[in-house]
Tab-separated table of C-alpha atoms and ligand atoms in Angstrom:
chain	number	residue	atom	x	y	z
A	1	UNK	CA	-59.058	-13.659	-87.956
A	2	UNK	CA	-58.577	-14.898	-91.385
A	3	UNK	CA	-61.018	-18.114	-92.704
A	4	UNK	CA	-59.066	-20.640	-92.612
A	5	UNK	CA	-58.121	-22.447	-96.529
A	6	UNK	CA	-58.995	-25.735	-95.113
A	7	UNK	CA	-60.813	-27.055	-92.035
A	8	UNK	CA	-61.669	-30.292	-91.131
A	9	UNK	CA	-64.391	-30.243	-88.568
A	10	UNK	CA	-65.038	-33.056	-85.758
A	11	UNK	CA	-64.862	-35.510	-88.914
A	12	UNK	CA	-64.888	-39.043	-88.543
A	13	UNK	CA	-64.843	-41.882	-90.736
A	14	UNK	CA	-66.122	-45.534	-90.911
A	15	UNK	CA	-65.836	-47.960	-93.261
A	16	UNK	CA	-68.543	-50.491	-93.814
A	17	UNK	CA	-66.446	-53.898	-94.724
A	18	UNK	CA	-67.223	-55.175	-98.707
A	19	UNK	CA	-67.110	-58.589	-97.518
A	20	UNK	CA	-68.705	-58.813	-94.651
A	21	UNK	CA	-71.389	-55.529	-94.912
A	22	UNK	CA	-72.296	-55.901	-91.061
A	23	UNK	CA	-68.711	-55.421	-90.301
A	24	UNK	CA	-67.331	-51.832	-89.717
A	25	UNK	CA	-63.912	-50.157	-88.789
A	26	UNK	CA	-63.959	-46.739	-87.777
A	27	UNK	CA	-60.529	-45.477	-89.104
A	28	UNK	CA	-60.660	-41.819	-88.056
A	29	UNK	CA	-63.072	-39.915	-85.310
A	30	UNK	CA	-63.271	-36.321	-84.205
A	31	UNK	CA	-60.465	-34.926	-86.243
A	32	UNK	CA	-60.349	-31.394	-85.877
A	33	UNK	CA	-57.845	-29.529	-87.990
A	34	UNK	CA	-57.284	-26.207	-89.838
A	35	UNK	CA	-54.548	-24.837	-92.402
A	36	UNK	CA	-54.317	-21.180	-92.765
A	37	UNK	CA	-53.667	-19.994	-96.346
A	38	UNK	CA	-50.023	-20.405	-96.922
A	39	UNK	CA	-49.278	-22.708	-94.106
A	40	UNK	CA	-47.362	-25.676	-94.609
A	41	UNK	CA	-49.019	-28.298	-92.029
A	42	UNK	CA	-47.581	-32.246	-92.061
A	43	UNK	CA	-49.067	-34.837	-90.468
A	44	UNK	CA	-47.755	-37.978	-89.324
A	45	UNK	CA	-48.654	-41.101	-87.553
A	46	UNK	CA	-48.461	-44.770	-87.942
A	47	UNK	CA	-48.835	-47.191	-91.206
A	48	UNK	CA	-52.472	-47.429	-91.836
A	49	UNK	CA	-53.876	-45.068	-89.071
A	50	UNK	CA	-56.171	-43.105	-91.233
A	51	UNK	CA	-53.669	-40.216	-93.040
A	52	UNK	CA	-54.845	-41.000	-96.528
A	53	UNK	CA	-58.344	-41.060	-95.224
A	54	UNK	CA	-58.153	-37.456	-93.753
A	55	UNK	CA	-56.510	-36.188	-97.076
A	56	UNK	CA	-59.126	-38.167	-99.556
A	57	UNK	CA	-61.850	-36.153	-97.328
A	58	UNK	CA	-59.952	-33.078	-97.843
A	59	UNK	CA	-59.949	-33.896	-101.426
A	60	UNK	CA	-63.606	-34.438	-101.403
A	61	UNK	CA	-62.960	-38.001	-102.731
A	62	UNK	CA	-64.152	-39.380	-100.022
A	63	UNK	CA	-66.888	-38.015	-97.497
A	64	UNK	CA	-66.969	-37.989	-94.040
A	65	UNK	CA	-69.346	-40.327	-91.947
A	66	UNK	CA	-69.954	-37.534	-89.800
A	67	UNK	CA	-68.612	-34.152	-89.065
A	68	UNK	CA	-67.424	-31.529	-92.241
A	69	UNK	CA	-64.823	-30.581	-94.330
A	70	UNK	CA	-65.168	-26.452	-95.007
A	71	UNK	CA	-63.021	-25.094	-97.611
A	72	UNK	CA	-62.321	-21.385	-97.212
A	73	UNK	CA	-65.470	-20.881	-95.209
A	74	UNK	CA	-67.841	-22.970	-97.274
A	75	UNK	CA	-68.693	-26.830	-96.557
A	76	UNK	CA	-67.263	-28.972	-99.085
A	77	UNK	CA	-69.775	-31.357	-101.130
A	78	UNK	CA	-67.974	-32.923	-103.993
A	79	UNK	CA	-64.847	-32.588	-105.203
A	80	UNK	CA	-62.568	-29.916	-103.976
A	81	UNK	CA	-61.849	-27.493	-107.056
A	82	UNK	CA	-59.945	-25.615	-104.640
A	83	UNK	CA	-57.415	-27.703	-104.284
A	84	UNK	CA	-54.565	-29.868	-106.200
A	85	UNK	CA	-53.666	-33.346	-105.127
A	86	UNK	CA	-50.390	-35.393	-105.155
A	87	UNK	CA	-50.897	-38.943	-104.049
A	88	UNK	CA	-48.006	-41.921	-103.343
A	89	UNK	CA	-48.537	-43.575	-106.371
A	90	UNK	CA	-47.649	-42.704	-110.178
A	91	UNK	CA	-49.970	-40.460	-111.891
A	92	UNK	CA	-48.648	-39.740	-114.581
A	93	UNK	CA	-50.695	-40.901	-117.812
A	94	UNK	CA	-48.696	-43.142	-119.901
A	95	UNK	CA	-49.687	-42.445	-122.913
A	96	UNK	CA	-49.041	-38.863	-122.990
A	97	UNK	CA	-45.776	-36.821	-122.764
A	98	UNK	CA	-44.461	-34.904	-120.024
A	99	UNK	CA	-45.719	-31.768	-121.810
A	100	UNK	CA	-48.986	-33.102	-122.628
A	101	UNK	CA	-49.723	-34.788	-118.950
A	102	UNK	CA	-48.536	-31.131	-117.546
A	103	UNK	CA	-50.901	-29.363	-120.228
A	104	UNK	CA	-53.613	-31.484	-119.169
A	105	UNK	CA	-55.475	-30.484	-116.329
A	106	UNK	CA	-54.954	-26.617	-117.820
A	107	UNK	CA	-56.873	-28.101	-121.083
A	108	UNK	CA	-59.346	-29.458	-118.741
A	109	UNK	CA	-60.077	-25.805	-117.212
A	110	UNK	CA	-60.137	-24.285	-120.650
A	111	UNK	CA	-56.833	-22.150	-120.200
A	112	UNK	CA	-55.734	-20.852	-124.254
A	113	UNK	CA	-52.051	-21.222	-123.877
A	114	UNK	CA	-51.980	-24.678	-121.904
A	115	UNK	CA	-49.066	-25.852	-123.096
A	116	UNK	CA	-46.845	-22.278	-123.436
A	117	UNK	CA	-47.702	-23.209	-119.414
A	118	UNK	CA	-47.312	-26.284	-119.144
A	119	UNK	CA	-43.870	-26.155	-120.860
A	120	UNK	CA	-42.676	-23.029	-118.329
A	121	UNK	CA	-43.617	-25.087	-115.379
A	122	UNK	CA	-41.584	-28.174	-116.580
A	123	UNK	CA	-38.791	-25.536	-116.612
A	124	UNK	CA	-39.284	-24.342	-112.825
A	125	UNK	CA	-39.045	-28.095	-112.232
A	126	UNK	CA	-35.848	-28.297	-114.095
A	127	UNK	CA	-37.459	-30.573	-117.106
A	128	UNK	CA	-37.005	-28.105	-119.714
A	129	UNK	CA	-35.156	-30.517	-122.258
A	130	UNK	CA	-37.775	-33.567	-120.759
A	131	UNK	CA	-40.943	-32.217	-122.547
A	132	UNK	CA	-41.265	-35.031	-124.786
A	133	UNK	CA	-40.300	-37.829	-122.996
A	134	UNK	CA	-42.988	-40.723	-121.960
A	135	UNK	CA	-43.043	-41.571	-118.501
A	136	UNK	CA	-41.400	-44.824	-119.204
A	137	UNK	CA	-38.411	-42.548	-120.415
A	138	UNK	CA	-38.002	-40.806	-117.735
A	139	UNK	CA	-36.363	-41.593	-114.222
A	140	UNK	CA	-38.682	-41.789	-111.057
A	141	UNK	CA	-37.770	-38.855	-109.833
A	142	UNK	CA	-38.159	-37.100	-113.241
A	143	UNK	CA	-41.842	-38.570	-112.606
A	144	UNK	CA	-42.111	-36.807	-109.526
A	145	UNK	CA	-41.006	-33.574	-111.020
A	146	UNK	CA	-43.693	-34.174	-113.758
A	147	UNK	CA	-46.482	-34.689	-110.835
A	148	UNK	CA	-45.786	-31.822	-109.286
A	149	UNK	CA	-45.708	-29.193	-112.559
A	150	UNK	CA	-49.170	-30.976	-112.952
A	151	UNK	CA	-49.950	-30.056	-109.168
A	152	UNK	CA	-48.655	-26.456	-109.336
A	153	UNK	CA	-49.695	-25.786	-112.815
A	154	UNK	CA	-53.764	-25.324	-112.106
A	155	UNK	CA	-52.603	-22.960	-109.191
A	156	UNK	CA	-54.397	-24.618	-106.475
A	157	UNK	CA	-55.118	-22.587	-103.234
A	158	UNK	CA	-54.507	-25.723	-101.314
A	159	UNK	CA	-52.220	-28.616	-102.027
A	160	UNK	CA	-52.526	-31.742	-101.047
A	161	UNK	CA	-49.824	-34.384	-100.722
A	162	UNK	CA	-50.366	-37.810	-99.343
A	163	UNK	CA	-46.136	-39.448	-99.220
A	164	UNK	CA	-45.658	-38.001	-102.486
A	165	UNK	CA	-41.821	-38.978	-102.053
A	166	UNK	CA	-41.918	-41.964	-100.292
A	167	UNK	CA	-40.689	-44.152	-103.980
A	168	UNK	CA	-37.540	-42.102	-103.868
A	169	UNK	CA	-34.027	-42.752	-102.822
A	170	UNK	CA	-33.384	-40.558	-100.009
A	171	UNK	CA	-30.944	-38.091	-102.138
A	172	UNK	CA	-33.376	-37.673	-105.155
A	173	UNK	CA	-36.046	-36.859	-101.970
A	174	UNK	CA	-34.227	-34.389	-100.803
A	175	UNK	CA	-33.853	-32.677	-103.823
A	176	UNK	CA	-37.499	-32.708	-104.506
A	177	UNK	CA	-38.372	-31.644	-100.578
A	178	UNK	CA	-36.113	-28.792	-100.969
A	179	UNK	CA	-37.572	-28.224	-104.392
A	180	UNK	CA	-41.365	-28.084	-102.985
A	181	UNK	CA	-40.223	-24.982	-100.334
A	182	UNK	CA	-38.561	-23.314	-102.726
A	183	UNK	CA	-41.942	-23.072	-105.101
A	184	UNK	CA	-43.810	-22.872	-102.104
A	185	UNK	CA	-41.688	-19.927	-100.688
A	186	UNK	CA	-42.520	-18.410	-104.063
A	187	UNK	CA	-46.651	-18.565	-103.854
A	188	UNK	CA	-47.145	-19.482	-100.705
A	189	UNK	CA	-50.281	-21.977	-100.791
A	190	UNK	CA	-51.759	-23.569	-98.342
A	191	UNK	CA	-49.973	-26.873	-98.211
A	192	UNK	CA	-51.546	-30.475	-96.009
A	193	UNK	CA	-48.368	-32.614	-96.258
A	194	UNK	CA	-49.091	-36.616	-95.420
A	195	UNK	CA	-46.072	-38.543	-94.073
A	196	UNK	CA	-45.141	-41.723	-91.841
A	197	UNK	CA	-41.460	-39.756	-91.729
A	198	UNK	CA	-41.231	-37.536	-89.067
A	199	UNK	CA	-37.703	-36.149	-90.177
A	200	UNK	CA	-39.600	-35.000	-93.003
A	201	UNK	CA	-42.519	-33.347	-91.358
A	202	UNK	CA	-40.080	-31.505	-89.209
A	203	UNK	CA	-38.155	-30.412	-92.086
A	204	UNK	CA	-40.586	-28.901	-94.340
A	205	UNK	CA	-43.506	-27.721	-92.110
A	206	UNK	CA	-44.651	-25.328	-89.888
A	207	UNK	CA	-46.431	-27.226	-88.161
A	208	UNK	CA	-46.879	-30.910	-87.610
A	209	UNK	CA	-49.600	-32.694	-86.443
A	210	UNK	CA	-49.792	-36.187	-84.493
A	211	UNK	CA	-52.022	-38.606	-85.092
A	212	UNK	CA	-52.809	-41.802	-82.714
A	213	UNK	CA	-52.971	-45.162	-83.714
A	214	UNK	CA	-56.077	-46.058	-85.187
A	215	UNK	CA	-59.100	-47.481	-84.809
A	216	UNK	CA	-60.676	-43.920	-84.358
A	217	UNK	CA	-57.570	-42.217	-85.024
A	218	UNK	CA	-57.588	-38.387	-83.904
A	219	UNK	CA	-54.973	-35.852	-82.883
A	220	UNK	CA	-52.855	-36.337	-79.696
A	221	UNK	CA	-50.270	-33.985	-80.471
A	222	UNK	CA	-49.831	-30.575	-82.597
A	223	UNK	CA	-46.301	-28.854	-82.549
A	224	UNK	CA	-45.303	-25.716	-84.552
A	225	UNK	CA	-42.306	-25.712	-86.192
A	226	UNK	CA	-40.122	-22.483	-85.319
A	227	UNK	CA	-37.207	-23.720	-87.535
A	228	UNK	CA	-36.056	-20.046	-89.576
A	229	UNK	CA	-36.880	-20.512	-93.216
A	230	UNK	CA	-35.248	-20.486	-96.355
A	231	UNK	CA	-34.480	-24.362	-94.865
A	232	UNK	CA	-32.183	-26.985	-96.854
A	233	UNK	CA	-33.944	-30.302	-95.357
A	234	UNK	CA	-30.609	-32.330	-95.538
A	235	UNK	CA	-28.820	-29.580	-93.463
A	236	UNK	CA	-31.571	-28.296	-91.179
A	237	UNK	CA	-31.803	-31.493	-89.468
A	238	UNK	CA	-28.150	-31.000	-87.830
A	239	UNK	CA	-29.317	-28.322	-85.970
A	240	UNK	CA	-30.051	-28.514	-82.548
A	241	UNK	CA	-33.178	-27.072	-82.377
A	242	UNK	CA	-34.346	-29.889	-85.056
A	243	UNK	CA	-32.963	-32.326	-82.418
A	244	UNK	CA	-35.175	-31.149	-79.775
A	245	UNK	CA	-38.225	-30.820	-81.823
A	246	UNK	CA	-38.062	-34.031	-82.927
A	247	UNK	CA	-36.797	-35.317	-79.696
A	248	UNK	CA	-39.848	-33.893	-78.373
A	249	UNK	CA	-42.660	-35.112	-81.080
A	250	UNK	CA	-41.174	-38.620	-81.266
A	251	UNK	CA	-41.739	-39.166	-77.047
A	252	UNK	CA	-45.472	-38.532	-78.381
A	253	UNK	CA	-45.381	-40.744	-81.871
A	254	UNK	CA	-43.311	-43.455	-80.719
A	255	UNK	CA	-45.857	-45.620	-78.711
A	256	UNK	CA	-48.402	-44.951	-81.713
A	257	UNK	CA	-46.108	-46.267	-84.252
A	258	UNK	CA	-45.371	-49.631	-81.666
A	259	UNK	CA	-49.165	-50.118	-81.425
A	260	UNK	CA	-49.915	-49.605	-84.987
A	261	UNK	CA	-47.506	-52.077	-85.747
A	262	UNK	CA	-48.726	-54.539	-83.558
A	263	UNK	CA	-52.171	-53.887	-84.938
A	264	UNK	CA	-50.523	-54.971	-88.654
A	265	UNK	CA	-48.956	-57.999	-87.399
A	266	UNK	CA	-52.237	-59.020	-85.588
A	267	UNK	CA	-54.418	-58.413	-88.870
A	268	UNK	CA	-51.778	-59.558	-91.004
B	301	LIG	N1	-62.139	-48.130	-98.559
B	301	LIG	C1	-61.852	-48.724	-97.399
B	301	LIG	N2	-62.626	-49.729	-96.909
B	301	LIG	C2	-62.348	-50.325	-95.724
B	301	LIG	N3	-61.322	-49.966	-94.922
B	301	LIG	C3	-60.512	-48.965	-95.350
B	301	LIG	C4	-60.739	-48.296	-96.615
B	301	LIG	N4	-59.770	-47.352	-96.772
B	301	LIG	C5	-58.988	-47.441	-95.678
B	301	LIG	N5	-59.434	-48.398	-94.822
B	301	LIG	C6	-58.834	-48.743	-93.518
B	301	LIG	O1	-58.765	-47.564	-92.738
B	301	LIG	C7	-57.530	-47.479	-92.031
B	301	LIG	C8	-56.802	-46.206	-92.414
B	301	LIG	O2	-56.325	-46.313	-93.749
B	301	LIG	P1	-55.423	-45.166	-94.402
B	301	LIG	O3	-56.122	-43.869	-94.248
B	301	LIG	O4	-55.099	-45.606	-95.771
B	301	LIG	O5	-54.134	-45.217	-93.458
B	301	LIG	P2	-52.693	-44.494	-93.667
B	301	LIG	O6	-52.782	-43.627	-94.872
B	301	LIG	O7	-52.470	-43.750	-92.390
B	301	LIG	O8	-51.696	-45.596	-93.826
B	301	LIG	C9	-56.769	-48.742	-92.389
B	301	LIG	O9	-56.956	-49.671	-91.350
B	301	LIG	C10	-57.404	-49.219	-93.660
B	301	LIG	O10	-57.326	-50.618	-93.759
B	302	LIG	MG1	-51.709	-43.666	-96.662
């Protein structure tokens, strides 16, 4: 068997409350998960169950209260240099270009040509003529583009994504999802997709992964996704066989989502 890219073993994680330091929340316990290099694996659950808190320990950003994160065989400590990260919010520095945010990270690892790179992969994202263009200039989803030539750019092993397309209108998301297989397709990386939308899960992985409602959020449900591939996600999720996947993974998210929601209202 091949070592897995990415495994998350028995990892749990509490937070000790800044306010009150006697006070702790346990947001994720005994997660056990594993990517294979070059599988795409989503996972999904409710608002505020602990999905950013799996990736950030995938990440190395954060570490785990107990358990460990092994990255192609070897336990993580630190930051993952393996892998590239894509988050929810804007990355993008403002201060810089397109170009120069894109040429960044490559700087950062020494590579000579930088921005000869930098400028090609603004072209496989279709930004080309965008190169000089602030991130105020450009649209959101022209920021998204931007993010992910950054991403791909220091050809990461693994990727990790945490909602990276949540901002967008749905059609501009589409465009993007369908973007990300097609450069995926191409190199084939080992790819941990965050979502709360199951539609998209289903549409871009191969397999997703269900997470319960937190506190001590873990896996209650793992499904692979036998969908044939090249896959247009606005088209794909006519088909039947979409349907009955996510016929079948929703019976297993929906009470989650009910009872994480609850859980907001009551906190809120
Ligand atoms: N740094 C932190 N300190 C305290 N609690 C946190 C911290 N980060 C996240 N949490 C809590 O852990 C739970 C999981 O958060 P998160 O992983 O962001 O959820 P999701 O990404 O699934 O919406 C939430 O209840 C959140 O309030
Ligand atoms: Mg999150």
């Amino acid at each position: 068997m091949t070592v897995p890219a990415l495994e998350l073993a028995d990892v749990s994680c509490t937070f000790v409350s800044r306010d009150a330091p006697g006070q702790r929340y346990t947001a994720v316990a005994g997660v056990s998960l594993s990517l294979q290099p070059g599988e795409f694996v989503s996972v999904v659950g409710p608002t505020g169950c602990g999905k950013s808190t799996l990736l950030n320990m995938a990440a190395g950003l954060l570490a785990p209260s107990s358990g460990q994160v092994r990255v192609f065989g070897q336990p993580l400590a630190g930051l993952n240099a393996r892998a590239g990260y894509m988050f929810q919010a804007e990355s993008l520095m403002r201060g810089r270009t397109a170009l120069a945010n894109v040429a960044a990270g490559l700087e950062f690892r020494g590579v000579a040509d930088a921005r000869e790179q930098a400028q090609d992969w603004l072209r496989r994202v279709g930004l080309a003529a965008f190169a000089d263009r602030y991130p105020h200039q450009l649209s959101g989803g022209m920021r998204k583009r931007t993010s992910l030539a950054q991403t791909l750019a220091i050809d990461p092993d693994i990727i990790l994504m945490d909602e990276p397309f949540s901002a967008l209108d749905v059609q501009t998301r589409q465009l993007m999802e369908n973007e990300v297989l097609e450069l995926w397709a191409r190199r084939r990386k080992a790819v941990l997709f965050i979502t709360h939308d199951l539609d998209e899960a289903i549409a871009m992985s191969d397999r997703v992964v269900v997470l319960s409602a937190g506190p001590a959020s873990h896996p209650i449900g793992e499904f692979a996704i036998d969908l044939p591939r090249p896959r247009d996600v606005a088209e794909v999720r006519m088909t039947p066989r979409f349907v009955e996947l996510h016929h079948a993974i929703w019976s297993v998210l929906r009470d989650e989502v009910l009872q994480g929601y609850a859980q907001q209202l009551g906190r809120a």
